[in-house]
Amino acid sequence: MRTVYLNGEYLPENEARVSIFDRGFLMADGVYEVTSVLGGKLIDFDGHAVRLQRSLDALDMANPISTEDLLAVHRELVQRNDIDEGMIYLQITRGAPEDRDFVFPDPDQTPPTIVLFTQSKPGLAANPVAQKGLKVISIEDIRWGRRDIKTVQLLYPSMGKMMAKKAGADDAWMTENGFVTEGTSNNAYIVKDGKIITRALSNDILHGITRAAVLRFAAEAQMEVEERNFTIEEAKTADEAFITSASTFVMPVVQIDGVPLGGGVPGRVAPRLREIYLEESLKKAI
Ligand code: PDD
């Protein structure tokens, strides 16, 4: 049984309890982070801590924990649950007032709720899916306008994954006015004539921590990067495509809406970026 962290306590997972009045439960009034673990170490912890604070600030939500203590909790959970490869999920909500109310509770009366738990995924780095690549479908992006805030409002991304599954694909890329925003739980890229193309940062997409690292590594490896909008039609004529996220790192995409890219097998750029990302991130893991 896992040990989880809830509001300052380490508890067996079946003993951790959150109020039915918690605003995370009633209103999706909460933010989260997913940090990957490789070799028992945290990948890009600092990036996730910075984005967490940014999400909290954007929602005027109090942060119940210092970055130093947060790191200690991450490490303690990795150790207690003996995690070699996997993820740590962190969620902070606006807490549990005494009743349901649209108005934010006074943070002095209602402290935030903070939960962390581990997800063990042996073989995460050596994931065989990376050899095969993913199939994606395109769907309309009907999410709200602040996708840069990492909130727990994940119903539409979850529906998108189900639509993909039903269509015999692995995931969905969302489009707005014809342009790809991002994947259901990852950032989206195409490669044309060796150039890596991905949407620029704005409120329209989540500012991926993996994205930032991958673009940095790509530039260091003298690869050309262009941050601009691209349509799903352009994506279908690309040489390669891929996604990035904390749980998939860099993952090739080999089919979009049934159209195979590069003969339906991963090309050169995405697998190379995956290799570089894993190698460089492991060096800096803490
Ligand atoms: N998802 N875009 C969306 C909508 C996401 O949910 C995520 C992450 C990303 C990639 O961000 P990062 O590189 O920081 O993981 C982009 C996490 C992994 C999840 O929901 O499980």
Short mmCIF file of C-alpha atoms and ligand atoms in Angstrom, two decimals:
data_model
loop_
_atom_site.label_atom_id
_atom_site.label_comp_id
_atom_site.label_asym_id
_atom_site.label_seq_id
_atom_site.Cartn_x
_atom_site.Cartn_y
_atom_site.Cartn_z
CA MET A 1 0.00 0.00 0.00
CA ARG A 2 1.26 3.47 -0.86
CA THR A 3 2.09 6.13 1.65
CA VAL A 4 0.57 9.45 0.60
CA TYR A 5 0.95 12.99 1.92
CA LEU A 6 -2.06 15.00 3.03
CA ASN A 7 -1.88 18.39 4.78
CA GLY A 8 1.38 17.76 6.62
CA GLU A 9 0.89 14.07 7.37
CA TYR A 10 2.18 10.87 5.80
CA LEU A 11 -0.65 8.32 5.73
CA PRO A 12 -1.51 4.96 4.20
CA GLU A 13 -3.49 5.73 1.01
CA ASN A 14 -6.72 4.28 2.40
CA GLU A 15 -6.59 6.49 5.48
CA ALA A 16 -6.20 9.83 3.70
CA ARG A 17 -9.52 11.71 3.77
CA VAL A 18 -10.63 14.98 2.18
CA SER A 19 -13.88 16.79 3.03
CA ILE A 20 -16.88 16.58 0.69
CA PHE A 21 -16.90 20.41 0.86
CA ASP A 22 -13.39 20.64 -0.57
CA ARG A 23 -13.46 23.12 -3.47
CA GLY A 24 -11.29 20.80 -5.50
CA PHE A 25 -14.11 18.25 -5.36
CA LEU A 26 -17.04 20.66 -5.74
CA MET A 27 -15.60 23.24 -8.16
CA ALA A 28 -12.35 21.93 -9.64
CA ASP A 29 -10.83 24.84 -7.71
CA GLY A 30 -7.36 23.38 -7.57
CA VAL A 31 -4.04 23.18 -9.35
CA TYR A 32 -1.64 20.31 -9.84
CA GLU A 33 1.80 19.25 -10.99
CA VAL A 34 3.23 15.95 -12.20
CA THR A 35 6.96 15.45 -11.69
CA SER A 36 8.68 12.40 -13.11
CA VAL A 37 11.09 10.20 -11.22
CA LEU A 38 13.98 8.39 -12.89
CA GLY A 39 16.52 6.36 -10.98
CA GLY A 40 14.79 7.48 -7.77
CA LYS A 41 15.51 11.12 -8.59
CA LEU A 42 13.25 14.04 -9.51
CA ILE A 43 13.32 15.40 -13.05
CA ASP A 44 13.06 19.20 -13.32
CA PHE A 45 11.70 19.71 -9.79
CA ASP A 46 12.53 23.43 -9.85
CA GLY A 47 10.57 24.00 -13.05
CA HIS A 48 7.50 22.33 -11.58
CA ALA A 49 7.80 24.30 -8.33
CA VAL A 50 7.99 27.59 -10.26
CA ARG A 51 4.97 26.72 -12.43
CA LEU A 52 3.01 25.62 -9.34
CA GLN A 53 3.54 29.07 -7.79
CA ARG A 54 2.54 30.72 -11.07
CA SER A 55 -0.72 28.71 -11.17
CA LEU A 56 -1.48 29.54 -7.53
CA ASP A 57 -0.78 33.25 -8.09
CA ALA A 58 -3.02 33.33 -11.17
CA LEU A 59 -5.91 32.00 -9.06
CA ASP A 60 -5.09 34.05 -5.97
CA MET A 61 -4.68 30.82 -4.02
CA ALA A 62 -2.42 30.50 -0.97
CA ASN A 63 0.60 28.21 -1.11
CA PRO A 64 0.66 26.06 2.03
CA ILE A 65 4.24 24.86 1.61
CA SER A 66 7.72 26.28 0.93
CA THR A 67 9.65 24.99 -2.09
CA GLU A 68 12.23 23.51 0.26
CA ASP A 69 9.62 21.56 2.22
CA LEU A 70 7.91 20.53 -1.00
CA LEU A 71 11.16 19.02 -2.23
CA ALA A 72 11.55 17.19 1.08
CA VAL A 73 8.02 15.74 0.76
CA HIS A 74 8.71 14.60 -2.82
CA ARG A 75 11.91 12.87 -1.70
CA GLU A 76 10.30 11.31 1.36
CA LEU A 77 7.50 9.81 -0.76
CA VAL A 78 9.98 8.47 -3.31
CA GLN A 79 11.88 6.83 -0.49
CA ARG A 80 8.89 5.50 1.48
CA ASN A 81 7.27 4.05 -1.64
CA ASP A 82 10.54 2.85 -3.11
CA ILE A 83 9.98 4.59 -6.46
CA ASP A 84 12.65 3.97 -9.07
CA GLU A 85 10.72 5.17 -12.15
CA GLY A 86 7.35 6.88 -12.11
CA MET A 87 5.65 10.11 -11.22
CA ILE A 88 4.72 12.22 -8.24
CA TYR A 89 1.31 13.84 -8.39
CA LEU A 90 0.78 17.02 -6.38
CA GLN A 91 -2.51 18.85 -5.95
CA ILE A 92 -3.37 21.99 -4.03
CA THR A 93 -6.98 23.13 -3.73
CA ARG A 94 -8.58 26.18 -2.14
CA GLY A 95 -9.52 23.96 0.79
CA ALA A 96 -12.76 22.94 2.42
CA PRO A 97 -15.05 25.73 3.67
CA GLU A 98 -18.06 24.80 5.81
CA ASP A 99 -20.52 24.91 2.92
CA ARG A 100 -20.75 25.19 -0.87
CA ASP A 101 -20.37 28.79 -2.00
CA PHE A 102 -19.15 30.38 -5.24
CA VAL A 103 -17.35 33.08 -3.28
CA PHE A 104 -13.76 32.19 -2.37
CA PRO A 105 -13.43 31.40 1.34
CA ASP A 106 -11.23 33.58 3.55
CA PRO A 107 -7.81 31.84 3.39
CA ASP A 108 -7.31 32.52 7.12
CA GLN A 109 -10.42 30.49 7.94
CA THR A 110 -9.97 27.88 5.19
CA PRO A 111 -6.45 26.63 4.59
CA PRO A 112 -5.61 25.05 1.23
CA THR A 113 -5.66 21.27 0.89
CA ILE A 114 -2.40 19.73 -0.29
CA VAL A 115 -2.08 16.14 -1.46
CA LEU A 116 0.85 14.26 -2.95
CA PHE A 117 1.03 10.65 -4.06
CA THR A 118 3.42 8.53 -6.08
CA GLN A 119 2.74 6.47 -9.21
CA SER A 120 5.23 3.70 -9.81
CA LYS A 121 5.91 3.11 -13.55
CA PRO A 122 8.81 0.72 -13.99
CA GLY A 123 10.17 1.00 -17.54
CA LEU A 124 9.02 4.61 -18.01
CA ALA A 125 12.29 5.69 -19.68
CA ALA A 126 12.57 2.51 -21.79
CA ASN A 127 8.88 2.73 -22.82
CA PRO A 128 8.50 0.53 -25.94
CA VAL A 129 5.81 2.88 -27.28
CA ALA A 130 8.64 5.30 -28.11
CA GLN A 131 9.84 2.83 -30.76
CA LYS A 132 6.41 2.56 -32.35
CA GLY A 133 5.01 6.04 -31.98
CA LEU A 134 1.51 7.28 -31.26
CA LYS A 135 -1.58 7.74 -33.39
CA VAL A 136 -3.54 10.93 -32.75
CA ILE A 137 -6.86 12.30 -33.90
CA SER A 138 -7.79 15.98 -33.99
CA ILE A 139 -10.64 17.40 -31.96
CA GLU A 140 -11.95 20.91 -31.38
CA ASP A 141 -10.39 22.66 -28.38
CA ILE A 142 -13.37 23.74 -26.30
CA ARG A 143 -11.50 24.28 -23.02
CA TRP A 144 -11.52 27.59 -21.12
CA GLY A 145 -9.25 30.53 -21.94
CA ARG A 146 -6.61 30.08 -19.24
CA ARG A 147 -4.98 26.82 -20.28
CA ASP A 148 -1.66 28.18 -19.01
CA ILE A 149 -2.91 27.59 -15.46
CA LYS A 150 -2.48 23.93 -14.53
CA THR A 151 -5.92 23.40 -13.00
CA VAL A 152 -7.60 20.08 -12.21
CA GLN A 153 -10.43 20.83 -14.69
CA LEU A 154 -9.52 17.83 -16.80
CA LEU A 155 -12.93 16.62 -17.98
CA TYR A 156 -12.49 17.68 -21.61
CA PRO A 157 -8.94 16.30 -21.93
CA SER A 158 -10.29 13.09 -20.43
CA MET A 159 -13.14 13.06 -22.98
CA GLY A 160 -10.57 13.71 -25.72
CA LYS A 161 -8.61 10.63 -24.70
CA MET A 162 -11.83 8.59 -24.83
CA MET A 163 -12.66 9.96 -28.32
CA ALA A 164 -9.18 8.92 -29.42
CA LYS A 165 -9.58 5.47 -27.94
CA LYS A 166 -12.93 5.01 -29.64
CA ALA A 167 -11.33 5.98 -32.97
CA GLY A 168 -8.58 3.41 -32.46
CA ALA A 169 -5.96 6.09 -31.73
CA ASP A 170 -3.83 6.85 -28.67
CA ASP A 171 -4.45 10.51 -28.06
CA ALA A 172 -6.02 13.69 -29.41
CA TRP A 173 -4.55 16.99 -30.57
CA MET A 174 -6.86 19.91 -30.02
CA THR A 175 -7.39 22.65 -32.57
CA GLU A 176 -8.72 26.18 -32.32
CA ASN A 177 -9.55 28.15 -35.49
CA GLY A 178 -7.83 25.33 -37.34
CA PHE A 179 -4.55 25.67 -35.44
CA VAL A 180 -3.24 22.99 -33.12
CA THR A 181 -3.13 24.15 -29.50
CA GLU A 182 -1.76 21.06 -27.72
CA GLY A 183 -2.40 17.41 -26.90
CA THR A 184 -4.87 16.39 -24.19
CA SER A 185 -2.03 16.20 -21.64
CA ASN A 186 1.07 17.17 -23.61
CA ASN A 187 2.56 19.79 -25.93
CA ALA A 188 2.48 19.18 -29.70
CA TYR A 189 5.24 19.55 -32.30
CA ILE A 190 5.83 18.88 -35.97
CA VAL A 191 9.11 18.60 -37.87
CA LYS A 192 9.50 19.83 -41.45
CA ASP A 193 12.81 19.81 -43.35
CA GLY A 194 14.65 19.32 -40.04
CA LYS A 195 12.92 22.31 -38.41
CA ILE A 196 11.01 21.78 -35.16
CA ILE A 197 7.73 23.73 -35.11
CA THR A 198 5.57 24.24 -32.01
CA ARG A 199 2.99 26.77 -30.92
CA ALA A 200 4.39 29.78 -29.03
CA LEU A 201 3.57 30.25 -25.34
CA SER A 202 0.39 32.16 -24.46
CA ASN A 203 -2.74 31.62 -22.36
CA ASP A 204 -3.85 29.10 -25.01
CA ILE A 205 -1.55 26.29 -23.88
CA LEU A 206 0.15 24.92 -20.81
CA HIS A 207 3.73 26.10 -20.54
CA GLY A 208 5.23 22.63 -20.47
CA ILE A 209 8.27 22.10 -18.29
CA THR A 210 9.39 19.33 -20.66
CA ARG A 211 8.76 21.70 -23.60
CA ALA A 212 11.12 24.30 -22.13
CA ALA A 213 13.85 21.72 -21.58
CA VAL A 214 13.44 20.08 -24.99
CA LEU A 215 13.55 23.40 -26.85
CA ARG A 216 16.69 24.34 -24.92
CA PHE A 217 18.36 21.00 -25.71
CA ALA A 218 17.31 21.27 -29.37
CA ALA A 219 18.91 24.71 -29.66
CA GLU A 220 22.06 23.44 -27.96
CA ALA A 221 22.20 20.60 -30.48
CA GLN A 222 22.01 23.23 -33.29
CA MET A 223 18.53 22.08 -34.32
CA GLU A 224 16.31 24.78 -35.79
CA VAL A 225 13.23 25.66 -33.72
CA GLU A 226 10.31 27.80 -34.83
CA GLU A 227 7.64 28.80 -32.32
CA ARG A 228 4.51 29.51 -34.34
CA ASN A 229 1.00 28.27 -34.99
CA PHE A 230 0.50 25.32 -37.32
CA THR A 231 -2.69 23.80 -38.67
CA ILE A 232 -3.67 20.16 -38.52
CA GLU A 233 -3.43 20.13 -42.34
CA GLU A 234 0.18 21.29 -42.16
CA ALA A 235 0.84 18.66 -39.50
CA LYS A 236 -0.41 15.93 -41.85
CA THR A 237 2.21 16.94 -44.41
CA ALA A 238 5.05 17.11 -41.84
CA ASP A 239 8.01 14.74 -41.93
CA GLU A 240 7.61 13.91 -38.25
CA ALA A 241 5.56 14.86 -35.22
CA PHE A 242 5.91 14.35 -31.50
CA ILE A 243 4.62 15.29 -28.07
CA THR A 244 6.31 16.17 -24.80
CA SER A 245 5.20 15.88 -21.17
CA ALA A 246 6.58 14.92 -17.78
CA SER A 247 5.13 11.42 -18.09
CA THR A 248 6.03 10.70 -21.74
CA PHE A 249 9.20 12.82 -22.10
CA VAL A 250 9.46 12.99 -25.91
CA MET A 251 7.15 10.61 -27.77
CA PRO A 252 6.94 10.30 -31.58
CA VAL A 253 3.56 10.70 -33.31
CA VAL A 254 3.30 8.61 -36.48
CA GLN A 255 -0.30 9.15 -37.57
CA ILE A 256 -2.70 12.12 -37.55
CA ASP A 257 -6.39 11.56 -38.36
CA GLY A 258 -5.45 8.31 -40.13
CA VAL A 259 -2.71 9.96 -42.24
CA PRO A 260 0.69 8.30 -41.68
CA LEU A 261 3.72 10.57 -41.24
CA GLY A 262 7.13 9.52 -42.55
CA GLY A 263 5.81 6.12 -43.61
CA GLY A 264 4.11 5.58 -40.25
CA VAL A 265 7.29 5.03 -38.26
CA PRO A 266 9.25 7.43 -36.02
CA GLY A 267 11.73 9.61 -37.89
CA ARG A 268 15.13 10.82 -36.72
CA VAL A 269 14.43 14.02 -34.81
CA ALA A 270 11.95 12.85 -32.15
CA PRO A 271 13.92 9.73 -31.09
CA ARG A 272 17.12 11.81 -30.97
CA LEU A 273 15.43 14.47 -28.83
CA ARG A 274 14.11 11.77 -26.52
CA GLU A 275 17.61 10.41 -26.11
CA ILE A 276 19.09 13.85 -25.41
CA TYR A 277 16.26 14.77 -23.05
CA LEU A 278 16.63 11.60 -20.97
CA GLU A 279 20.41 11.87 -20.86
CA GLU A 280 20.55 15.57 -19.94
CA SER A 281 17.62 15.48 -17.49
CA LEU A 282 19.11 12.53 -15.64
CA LYS A 283 22.35 14.45 -15.18
CA LYS A 284 20.44 17.29 -13.51
CA ALA A 285 17.96 15.10 -11.57
CA ILE A 286 17.88 15.72 -7.82
N1 PDD B 1 0.18 16.93 -18.25
N2 PDD B 1 -0.26 20.40 -21.93
C1 PDD B 1 -1.18 19.89 -21.10
C2 PDD B 1 -2.61 20.21 -21.34
C3 PDD B 1 -0.79 19.06 -20.02
O1 PDD B 1 -1.71 18.56 -19.19
C4 PDD B 1 0.59 18.77 -19.84
C5 PDD B 1 1.08 17.91 -18.71
C6 PDD B 1 1.51 19.32 -20.74
C7 PDD B 1 3.00 19.08 -20.62
O2 PDD B 1 3.55 19.75 -19.51
P1 PDD B 1 4.83 19.18 -18.75
O3 PDD B 1 5.88 19.03 -19.77
O4 PDD B 1 5.14 20.22 -17.75
O5 PDD B 1 4.43 17.85 -18.14
C8 PDD B 1 1.05 20.14 -21.77
C9 PDD B 1 0.56 16.10 -17.11
C10 PDD B 1 1.74 15.26 -17.34
C11 PDD B 1 -0.68 15.33 -16.68
O6 PDD B 1 -1.73 15.91 -16.70
O7 PDD B 1 -0.55 14.15 -16.28
#
